[in-house]
């Protein structure tokens, strides 16, 4: 049931597909309210606006179910959780305002013009869902929430394993047992302040920088296949051995890190100096640096 509500069978998030219906119905109701004020004798705009609100509430409650599933799936330490919480609160406020508006309209369906009170409530509702819709776009385009969830079949890392230079010996730090990862699985690491994705492919281990050079998608959550890691957001592919871009839209190669396996344990070379998450040295553009937005560095 959870996978259905997330939209995995449809290869598309269900919440973002359903949300168009309440937004359209609430907007239609507001436009009908305006029409009733501008042309009170032209048509029966008031009852039409009322029923648009009713159906809008129904579709909003249906849309909220997969939306809550998506919200509950965001890690509590993810910076997007705060944005998602505000998004949810604004939606609930809008639904509450529309419910009050429906109650005030119910006994006045024969009126030629929408009363001022319900009209102002609808106006406030439109403002609320507009701000909420903007935040929803931020969650998808900036934070990658609900993006690419259907592409990876294996489990994704739930935590970041952190190691400092003090944990290292001979310039390498032990990060995991070799049998902790199956073929195609990954771990998310932070070694001496540098975020990495550790992947296993055909018995070998590879470490690359964690964030894609296109829009900073988390590569530890991407699909590992054919010797490449695929960004879960926009499908950029990188060679695990060299970090080279094998498929766009990314244009800048990944930074790679040396990995050794000793006595069934995986060791990763400690970077010489801590680098901001998302830093990408580019031989084509030696003076340009790519930094991860602050909200991701705080994750």
mmCIF file of C-alpha atoms in Angstrom:
data_model
loop_
_atom_site.group_PDB
_atom_site.id
_atom_site.type_symbol
_atom_site.label_atom_id
_atom_site.label_comp_id
_atom_site.label_asym_id
_atom_site.label_seq_id
_atom_site.Cartn_x
_atom_site.Cartn_y
_atom_site.Cartn_z
ATOM 1 C CA UNK A 1 0.000 0.000 0.000
ATOM 2 C CA UNK A 2 2.838 2.389 0.836
ATOM 3 C CA UNK A 3 4.442 1.848 -2.571
ATOM 4 C CA UNK A 4 1.082 2.501 -4.245
ATOM 5 C CA UNK A 5 0.608 5.762 -2.342
ATOM 6 C CA UNK A 6 4.159 6.783 -3.256
ATOM 7 C CA UNK A 7 3.359 6.169 -6.915
ATOM 8 C CA UNK A 8 6.011 3.526 -7.544
ATOM 9 C CA UNK A 9 3.758 1.353 -9.759
ATOM 10 C CA UNK A 10 3.125 4.427 -11.925
ATOM 11 C CA UNK A 11 6.795 5.506 -11.929
ATOM 12 C CA UNK A 12 5.619 8.956 -10.838
ATOM 13 C CA UNK A 13 4.906 10.439 -7.395
ATOM 14 C CA UNK A 14 1.171 10.211 -6.744
ATOM 15 C CA UNK A 15 0.888 13.315 -4.567
ATOM 16 C CA UNK A 16 2.231 15.679 -7.228
ATOM 17 C CA UNK A 17 -0.163 14.203 -9.804
ATOM 18 C CA UNK A 18 -3.256 14.579 -7.603
ATOM 19 C CA UNK A 19 -2.487 18.038 -6.250
ATOM 20 C CA UNK A 20 -3.577 19.668 -9.515
ATOM 21 C CA UNK A 21 -7.230 18.841 -8.834
ATOM 22 C CA UNK A 22 -7.763 20.770 -5.557
ATOM 23 C CA UNK A 23 -5.653 23.676 -6.811
ATOM 24 C CA UNK A 24 -7.731 23.900 -9.991
ATOM 25 C CA UNK A 25 -11.054 23.634 -8.129
ATOM 26 C CA UNK A 26 -10.109 26.202 -5.483
ATOM 27 C CA UNK A 27 -8.892 28.587 -8.175
ATOM 28 C CA UNK A 28 -12.084 28.051 -10.181
ATOM 29 C CA UNK A 29 -14.193 28.809 -7.118
ATOM 30 C CA UNK A 30 -12.278 32.046 -6.543
ATOM 31 C CA UNK A 31 -12.771 33.100 -10.173
ATOM 32 C CA UNK A 32 -16.486 32.318 -9.919
ATOM 33 C CA UNK A 33 -16.656 34.471 -6.787
ATOM 34 C CA UNK A 34 -15.064 37.329 -8.697
ATOM 35 C CA UNK A 35 -17.511 36.823 -11.565
ATOM 36 C CA UNK A 36 -20.450 36.977 -9.146
ATOM 37 C CA UNK A 37 -19.211 40.318 -7.837
ATOM 38 C CA UNK A 38 -18.577 41.773 -11.293
ATOM 39 C CA UNK A 39 -21.652 40.404 -13.073
ATOM 40 C CA UNK A 40 -24.255 39.524 -10.437
ATOM 41 C CA UNK A 41 -27.107 39.285 -12.948
ATOM 42 C CA UNK A 42 -25.255 37.355 -15.653
ATOM 43 C CA UNK A 43 -25.422 33.781 -14.345
ATOM 44 C CA UNK A 44 -25.624 31.601 -11.245
ATOM 45 C CA UNK A 45 -22.026 31.989 -10.152
ATOM 46 C CA UNK A 46 -22.609 31.645 -6.382
ATOM 47 C CA UNK A 47 -23.760 27.976 -6.302
ATOM 48 C CA UNK A 48 -21.120 27.068 -8.880
ATOM 49 C CA UNK A 49 -18.428 28.559 -6.641
ATOM 50 C CA UNK A 50 -19.880 26.654 -3.660
ATOM 51 C CA UNK A 51 -19.774 23.259 -5.372
ATOM 52 C CA UNK A 52 -16.288 23.939 -6.699
ATOM 53 C CA UNK A 53 -15.185 24.441 -3.104
ATOM 54 C CA UNK A 54 -16.902 21.237 -1.978
ATOM 55 C CA UNK A 55 -15.204 19.138 -4.639
ATOM 56 C CA UNK A 56 -11.952 20.958 -3.944
ATOM 57 C CA UNK A 57 -12.110 19.915 -0.283
ATOM 58 C CA UNK A 58 -12.822 16.300 -1.251
ATOM 59 C CA UNK A 59 -9.906 16.124 -3.681
ATOM 60 C CA UNK A 60 -7.638 17.939 -1.200
ATOM 61 C CA UNK A 61 -8.315 15.308 1.473
ATOM 62 C CA UNK A 62 -7.621 12.525 -1.033
ATOM 63 C CA UNK A 63 -4.405 14.239 -2.147
ATOM 64 C CA UNK A 64 -3.309 14.673 1.469
ATOM 65 C CA UNK A 65 -3.050 10.896 2.006
ATOM 66 C CA UNK A 66 -0.096 10.252 -0.357
ATOM 67 C CA UNK A 67 1.275 13.655 0.650
ATOM 68 C CA UNK A 68 1.474 12.564 4.275
ATOM 69 C CA UNK A 69 3.156 9.305 3.220
ATOM 70 C CA UNK A 70 5.795 11.341 1.359
ATOM 71 C CA UNK A 71 6.194 13.656 4.361
ATOM 72 C CA UNK A 72 6.639 10.760 6.762
ATOM 73 C CA UNK A 73 9.351 9.335 4.482
ATOM 74 C CA UNK A 74 11.638 12.382 4.854
ATOM 75 C CA UNK A 75 14.429 11.831 7.378
ATOM 76 C CA UNK A 76 14.079 13.979 10.490
ATOM 77 C CA UNK A 77 17.634 15.283 10.058
ATOM 78 C CA UNK A 78 17.030 16.313 6.439
ATOM 79 C CA UNK A 79 16.826 20.115 5.974
ATOM 80 C CA UNK A 80 13.784 19.598 3.739
ATOM 81 C CA UNK A 81 11.766 18.364 6.730
ATOM 82 C CA UNK A 82 11.214 21.927 7.959
ATOM 83 C CA UNK A 83 10.106 23.089 4.525
ATOM 84 C CA UNK A 84 7.785 20.097 4.190
ATOM 85 C CA UNK A 85 6.269 20.825 7.603
ATOM 86 C CA UNK A 86 5.487 24.415 6.615
ATOM 87 C CA UNK A 87 4.095 23.150 3.292
ATOM 88 C CA UNK A 88 1.758 20.799 5.160
ATOM 89 C CA UNK A 89 0.659 23.453 7.682
ATOM 90 C CA UNK A 90 -0.211 25.939 4.937
ATOM 91 C CA UNK A 91 -2.272 23.288 3.154
ATOM 92 C CA UNK A 92 -4.161 22.491 6.354
ATOM 93 C CA UNK A 93 -4.768 26.201 6.972
ATOM 94 C CA UNK A 94 -6.166 26.582 3.456
ATOM 95 C CA UNK A 95 -8.483 23.583 3.875
ATOM 96 C CA UNK A 96 -9.689 24.984 7.200
ATOM 97 C CA UNK A 97 -10.414 28.374 5.640
ATOM 98 C CA UNK A 98 -12.335 26.757 2.788
ATOM 99 C CA UNK A 99 -14.366 24.628 5.209
ATOM 100 C CA UNK A 100 -15.407 27.752 7.113
ATOM 101 C CA UNK A 101 -16.213 29.440 3.812
ATOM 102 C CA UNK A 102 -18.432 26.501 2.793
ATOM 103 C CA UNK A 103 -20.312 26.741 6.093
ATOM 104 C CA UNK A 104 -20.926 30.450 5.597
ATOM 105 C CA UNK A 105 -22.096 29.959 2.013
ATOM 106 C CA UNK A 106 -24.453 27.039 2.619
ATOM 107 C CA UNK A 107 -27.521 29.080 3.489
ATOM 108 C CA UNK A 108 -26.961 31.708 0.773
ATOM 109 C CA UNK A 109 -26.805 29.675 -2.431
ATOM 110 C CA UNK A 110 -29.634 31.750 -3.947
ATOM 111 C CA UNK A 111 -27.671 35.001 -3.578
ATOM 112 C CA UNK A 112 -26.599 36.841 -6.709
ATOM 113 C CA UNK A 113 -23.226 37.820 -5.243
ATOM 114 C CA UNK A 114 -20.828 35.981 -2.969
ATOM 115 C CA UNK A 115 -20.892 37.557 0.520
ATOM 116 C CA UNK A 116 -17.779 39.477 1.536
ATOM 117 C CA UNK A 117 -16.816 37.101 4.374
ATOM 118 C CA UNK A 118 -16.616 33.897 2.287
ATOM 119 C CA UNK A 119 -14.914 35.819 -0.511
ATOM 120 C CA UNK A 120 -12.161 37.063 1.829
ATOM 121 C CA UNK A 121 -11.721 33.540 3.208
ATOM 122 C CA UNK A 122 -11.290 32.194 -0.325
ATOM 123 C CA UNK A 123 -8.797 34.959 -1.060
ATOM 124 C CA UNK A 124 -6.798 33.976 2.034
ATOM 125 C CA UNK A 125 -7.018 30.326 0.949
ATOM 126 C CA UNK A 126 -5.637 31.180 -2.505
ATOM 127 C CA UNK A 127 -2.710 33.020 -0.908
ATOM 128 C CA UNK A 128 -2.051 30.056 1.397
ATOM 129 C CA UNK A 129 -2.041 27.409 -1.355
ATOM 130 C CA UNK A 130 0.078 29.653 -3.586
ATOM 131 C CA UNK A 131 2.807 29.879 -0.947
ATOM 132 C CA UNK A 132 2.423 26.179 -0.234
ATOM 133 C CA UNK A 133 2.714 25.378 -3.945
ATOM 134 C CA UNK A 134 5.934 27.369 -4.146
ATOM 135 C CA UNK A 135 7.348 25.410 -1.210
ATOM 136 C CA UNK A 136 6.265 22.184 -2.906
ATOM 137 C CA UNK A 137 8.361 23.187 -5.912
ATOM 138 C CA UNK A 138 11.321 23.866 -3.623
ATOM 139 C CA UNK A 139 10.954 20.389 -2.111
ATOM 140 C CA UNK A 140 11.106 18.785 -5.549
ATOM 141 C CA UNK A 141 13.546 20.930 -7.523
ATOM 142 C CA UNK A 142 15.928 21.987 -4.754
ATOM 143 C CA UNK A 143 15.642 19.175 -2.199
ATOM 144 C CA UNK A 144 14.905 16.253 -4.514
ATOM 145 C CA UNK A 145 11.995 14.984 -2.421
ATOM 146 C CA UNK A 146 10.006 12.300 -4.314
ATOM 147 C CA UNK A 147 12.377 12.522 -7.278
ATOM 148 C CA UNK A 148 13.593 9.317 -8.965
ATOM 149 C CA UNK A 149 12.255 7.025 -6.242
ATOM 150 C CA UNK A 150 11.296 4.345 -8.777
ATOM 151 C CA UNK A 151 14.723 3.906 -10.359
ATOM 152 C CA UNK A 152 16.616 2.074 -7.622
ATOM 153 C CA UNK A 153 15.581 -1.437 -6.647
ATOM 154 C CA UNK A 154 18.066 -1.979 -3.813
ATOM 155 C CA UNK A 155 17.869 -0.292 -0.408
ATOM 156 C CA UNK A 156 19.313 3.200 0.023
ATOM 157 C CA UNK A 157 21.513 4.375 2.934
ATOM 158 C CA UNK A 158 19.540 5.815 5.830
ATOM 159 C CA UNK A 159 22.447 7.396 7.723
ATOM 160 C CA UNK A 160 25.811 9.016 7.026
ATOM 161 C CA UNK A 161 28.844 7.192 8.442
ATOM 162 C CA UNK A 162 31.306 9.822 9.685
ATOM 163 C CA UNK A 163 35.063 9.397 10.120
ATOM 164 C CA UNK A 164 37.827 11.861 11.006
ATOM 165 C CA UNK A 165 41.547 11.914 10.303
ATOM 166 C CA UNK A 166 42.145 10.612 13.830
ATOM 167 C CA UNK A 167 40.434 7.352 12.799
ATOM 168 C CA UNK A 168 42.988 6.791 10.019
ATOM 169 C CA UNK A 169 46.114 4.677 9.859
ATOM 170 C CA UNK A 170 48.609 4.995 6.985
ATOM 171 C CA UNK A 171 46.326 7.546 5.357
ATOM 172 C CA UNK A 172 43.347 5.176 5.173
ATOM 173 C CA UNK A 173 40.285 4.834 7.384
ATOM 174 C CA UNK A 174 38.258 1.659 7.839
ATOM 175 C CA UNK A 175 34.661 2.347 6.818
ATOM 176 C CA UNK A 176 32.897 -1.041 6.607
ATOM 177 C CA UNK A 177 33.233 -4.776 6.308
ATOM 178 C CA UNK A 178 33.402 -6.016 2.733
ATOM 179 C CA UNK A 179 30.415 -8.299 3.250
ATOM 180 C CA UNK A 180 28.287 -5.368 4.467
ATOM 181 C CA UNK A 181 27.482 -4.445 0.865
ATOM 182 C CA UNK A 182 26.019 -6.611 -1.863
ATOM 183 C CA UNK A 183 26.493 -5.949 -5.567
ATOM 184 C CA UNK A 184 24.932 -2.599 -6.528
ATOM 185 C CA UNK A 185 24.554 -1.352 -2.950
ATOM 186 C CA UNK A 186 26.076 1.827 -1.510
ATOM 187 C CA UNK A 187 27.038 3.547 1.703
ATOM 188 C CA UNK A 188 27.064 7.281 2.420
ATOM 189 C CA UNK A 189 30.273 8.450 4.090
ATOM 190 C CA UNK A 190 31.820 11.613 5.437
ATOM 191 C CA UNK A 191 35.592 11.259 5.709
ATOM 192 C CA UNK A 192 37.513 14.173 7.172
ATOM 193 C CA UNK A 193 34.669 16.518 6.251
ATOM 194 C CA UNK A 194 34.277 15.260 2.653
ATOM 195 C CA UNK A 195 31.010 13.576 1.638
ATOM 196 C CA UNK A 196 31.434 10.365 -0.375
ATOM 197 C CA UNK A 197 29.394 7.549 -1.849
ATOM 198 C CA UNK A 198 30.924 4.071 -1.476
ATOM 199 C CA UNK A 199 29.621 1.545 -4.027
ATOM 200 C CA UNK A 200 30.179 -2.152 -4.665
ATOM 201 C CA UNK A 201 30.133 -3.410 -8.232
ATOM 202 C CA UNK A 202 31.166 -6.890 -9.377
ATOM 203 C CA UNK A 203 33.176 -7.537 -6.228
ATOM 204 C CA UNK A 204 35.052 -4.239 -6.331
ATOM 205 C CA UNK A 205 34.582 -1.137 -4.209
ATOM 206 C CA UNK A 206 34.610 2.453 -5.456
ATOM 207 C CA UNK A 207 34.354 5.807 -3.692
ATOM 208 C CA UNK A 208 33.226 8.996 -5.418
ATOM 209 C CA UNK A 209 32.017 12.344 -4.171
ATOM 210 C CA UNK A 210 28.487 12.115 -2.822
ATOM 211 C CA UNK A 211 26.805 14.904 -4.759
ATOM 212 C CA UNK A 212 26.168 15.042 -8.494
ATOM 213 C CA UNK A 213 27.839 17.910 -10.360
ATOM 214 C CA UNK A 214 24.585 18.841 -12.101
ATOM 215 C CA UNK A 215 22.130 19.742 -9.320
ATOM 216 C CA UNK A 216 23.750 18.031 -6.308
ATOM 217 C CA UNK A 217 21.641 14.863 -6.330
ATOM 218 C CA UNK A 218 22.780 12.294 -3.687
ATOM 219 C CA UNK A 219 24.690 9.617 -5.602
ATOM 220 C CA UNK A 220 24.590 7.196 -2.660
ATOM 221 C CA UNK A 221 20.865 6.893 -3.432
ATOM 222 C CA UNK A 222 21.461 6.316 -7.133
ATOM 223 C CA UNK A 223 21.453 3.129 -9.189
ATOM 224 C CA UNK A 224 24.729 1.258 -9.746
ATOM 225 C CA UNK A 225 24.884 -0.605 -13.061
ATOM 226 C CA UNK A 226 27.288 -1.279 -15.946
ATOM 227 C CA UNK A 227 30.167 0.192 -13.951
ATOM 228 C CA UNK A 228 28.367 3.524 -13.539
ATOM 229 C CA UNK A 229 26.478 5.294 -10.813
ATOM 230 C CA UNK A 230 23.288 7.048 -11.956
ATOM 231 C CA UNK A 231 22.083 10.196 -10.222
ATOM 232 C CA UNK A 232 18.595 9.531 -8.794
ATOM 233 C CA UNK A 233 17.388 13.024 -9.665
ATOM 234 C CA UNK A 234 18.145 13.665 -13.333
ATOM 235 C CA UNK A 235 19.804 10.417 -14.546
ATOM 236 C CA UNK A 236 23.336 11.738 -15.062
ATOM 237 C CA UNK A 237 25.767 8.800 -15.136
ATOM 238 C CA UNK A 238 29.400 8.652 -14.006
ATOM 239 C CA UNK A 239 32.067 5.972 -14.383
ATOM 240 C CA UNK A 240 32.794 4.576 -10.913
ATOM 241 C CA UNK A 241 36.450 3.940 -11.767
ATOM 242 C CA UNK A 242 37.344 7.348 -13.179
ATOM 243 C CA UNK A 243 34.476 9.671 -12.226
ATOM 244 C CA UNK A 244 34.048 10.613 -15.889
ATOM 245 C CA UNK A 245 30.612 11.704 -17.106
ATOM 246 C CA UNK A 246 29.144 8.959 -19.304
ATOM 247 C CA UNK A 247 25.678 10.482 -19.669
ATOM 248 C CA UNK A 248 24.355 14.020 -19.161
ATOM 249 C CA UNK A 249 22.912 16.425 -18.200
ATOM 250 C CA UNK A 250 26.000 16.651 -15.938
ATOM 251 C CA UNK A 251 29.090 18.024 -17.688
ATOM 252 C CA UNK A 252 31.692 18.022 -14.905
ATOM 253 C CA UNK A 253 33.396 14.814 -13.760
ATOM 254 C CA UNK A 254 33.273 13.474 -10.213
ATOM 255 C CA UNK A 255 36.160 13.404 -7.776
ATOM 256 C CA UNK A 256 37.166 9.828 -6.917
ATOM 257 C CA UNK A 257 38.897 8.416 -3.839
ATOM 258 C CA UNK A 258 41.235 5.456 -3.411
ATOM 259 C CA UNK A 259 39.682 2.327 -1.886
ATOM 260 C CA UNK A 260 41.477 -0.744 -0.534
ATOM 261 C CA UNK A 261 40.170 -4.057 0.806
ATOM 262 C CA UNK A 262 42.247 -5.637 3.558
ATOM 263 C CA UNK A 263 41.318 -8.803 5.418
ATOM 264 C CA UNK A 264 37.663 -8.455 4.502
ATOM 265 C CA UNK A 265 37.493 -4.790 5.506
ATOM 266 C CA UNK A 266 37.053 -1.735 3.282
ATOM 267 C CA UNK A 267 39.399 1.235 3.693
ATOM 268 C CA UNK A 268 39.079 4.648 2.039
ATOM 269 C CA UNK A 269 41.906 7.136 1.605
ATOM 270 C CA UNK A 270 41.512 10.214 3.773
ATOM 271 C CA UNK A 271 41.393 13.438 1.705
ATOM 272 C CA UNK A 272 44.364 15.727 2.263
ATOM 273 C CA UNK A 273 42.132 18.575 3.425
ATOM 274 C CA UNK A 274 38.425 18.826 4.223
ATOM 275 C CA UNK A 275 36.454 20.010 1.196
ATOM 276 C CA UNK A 276 32.967 21.525 1.166
ATOM 277 C CA UNK A 277 30.372 18.951 0.174
ATOM 278 C CA UNK A 278 29.790 19.290 -3.543
ATOM 279 C CA UNK A 279 33.260 20.663 -4.352
ATOM 280 C CA UNK A 280 34.229 19.575 -7.859
ATOM 281 C CA UNK A 281 37.668 20.318 -9.306
ATOM 282 C CA UNK A 282 37.353 20.725 -13.075
ATOM 283 C CA UNK A 283 40.361 20.594 -15.408
ATOM 284 C CA UNK A 284 38.300 22.393 -18.048
ATOM 285 C CA UNK A 285 37.434 25.196 -15.643
ATOM 286 C CA UNK A 286 40.316 25.417 -13.122
ATOM 287 C CA UNK A 287 39.004 28.553 -11.458
ATOM 288 C CA UNK A 288 35.434 27.470 -11.067
ATOM 289 C CA UNK A 289 34.154 25.679 -7.970
ATOM 290 C CA UNK A 290 30.849 24.039 -7.299
ATOM 291 C CA UNK A 291 29.553 24.210 -3.762
ATOM 292 C CA UNK A 292 26.601 22.449 -2.259
ATOM 293 C CA UNK A 293 23.864 24.818 -1.019
ATOM 294 C CA UNK A 294 24.007 25.506 2.708
ATOM 295 C CA UNK A 295 20.914 23.442 3.561
ATOM 296 C CA UNK A 296 22.656 20.303 2.176
ATOM 297 C CA UNK A 297 25.916 20.977 3.981
ATOM 298 C CA UNK A 298 23.973 21.100 7.244
ATOM 299 C CA UNK A 299 22.418 17.689 6.569
#
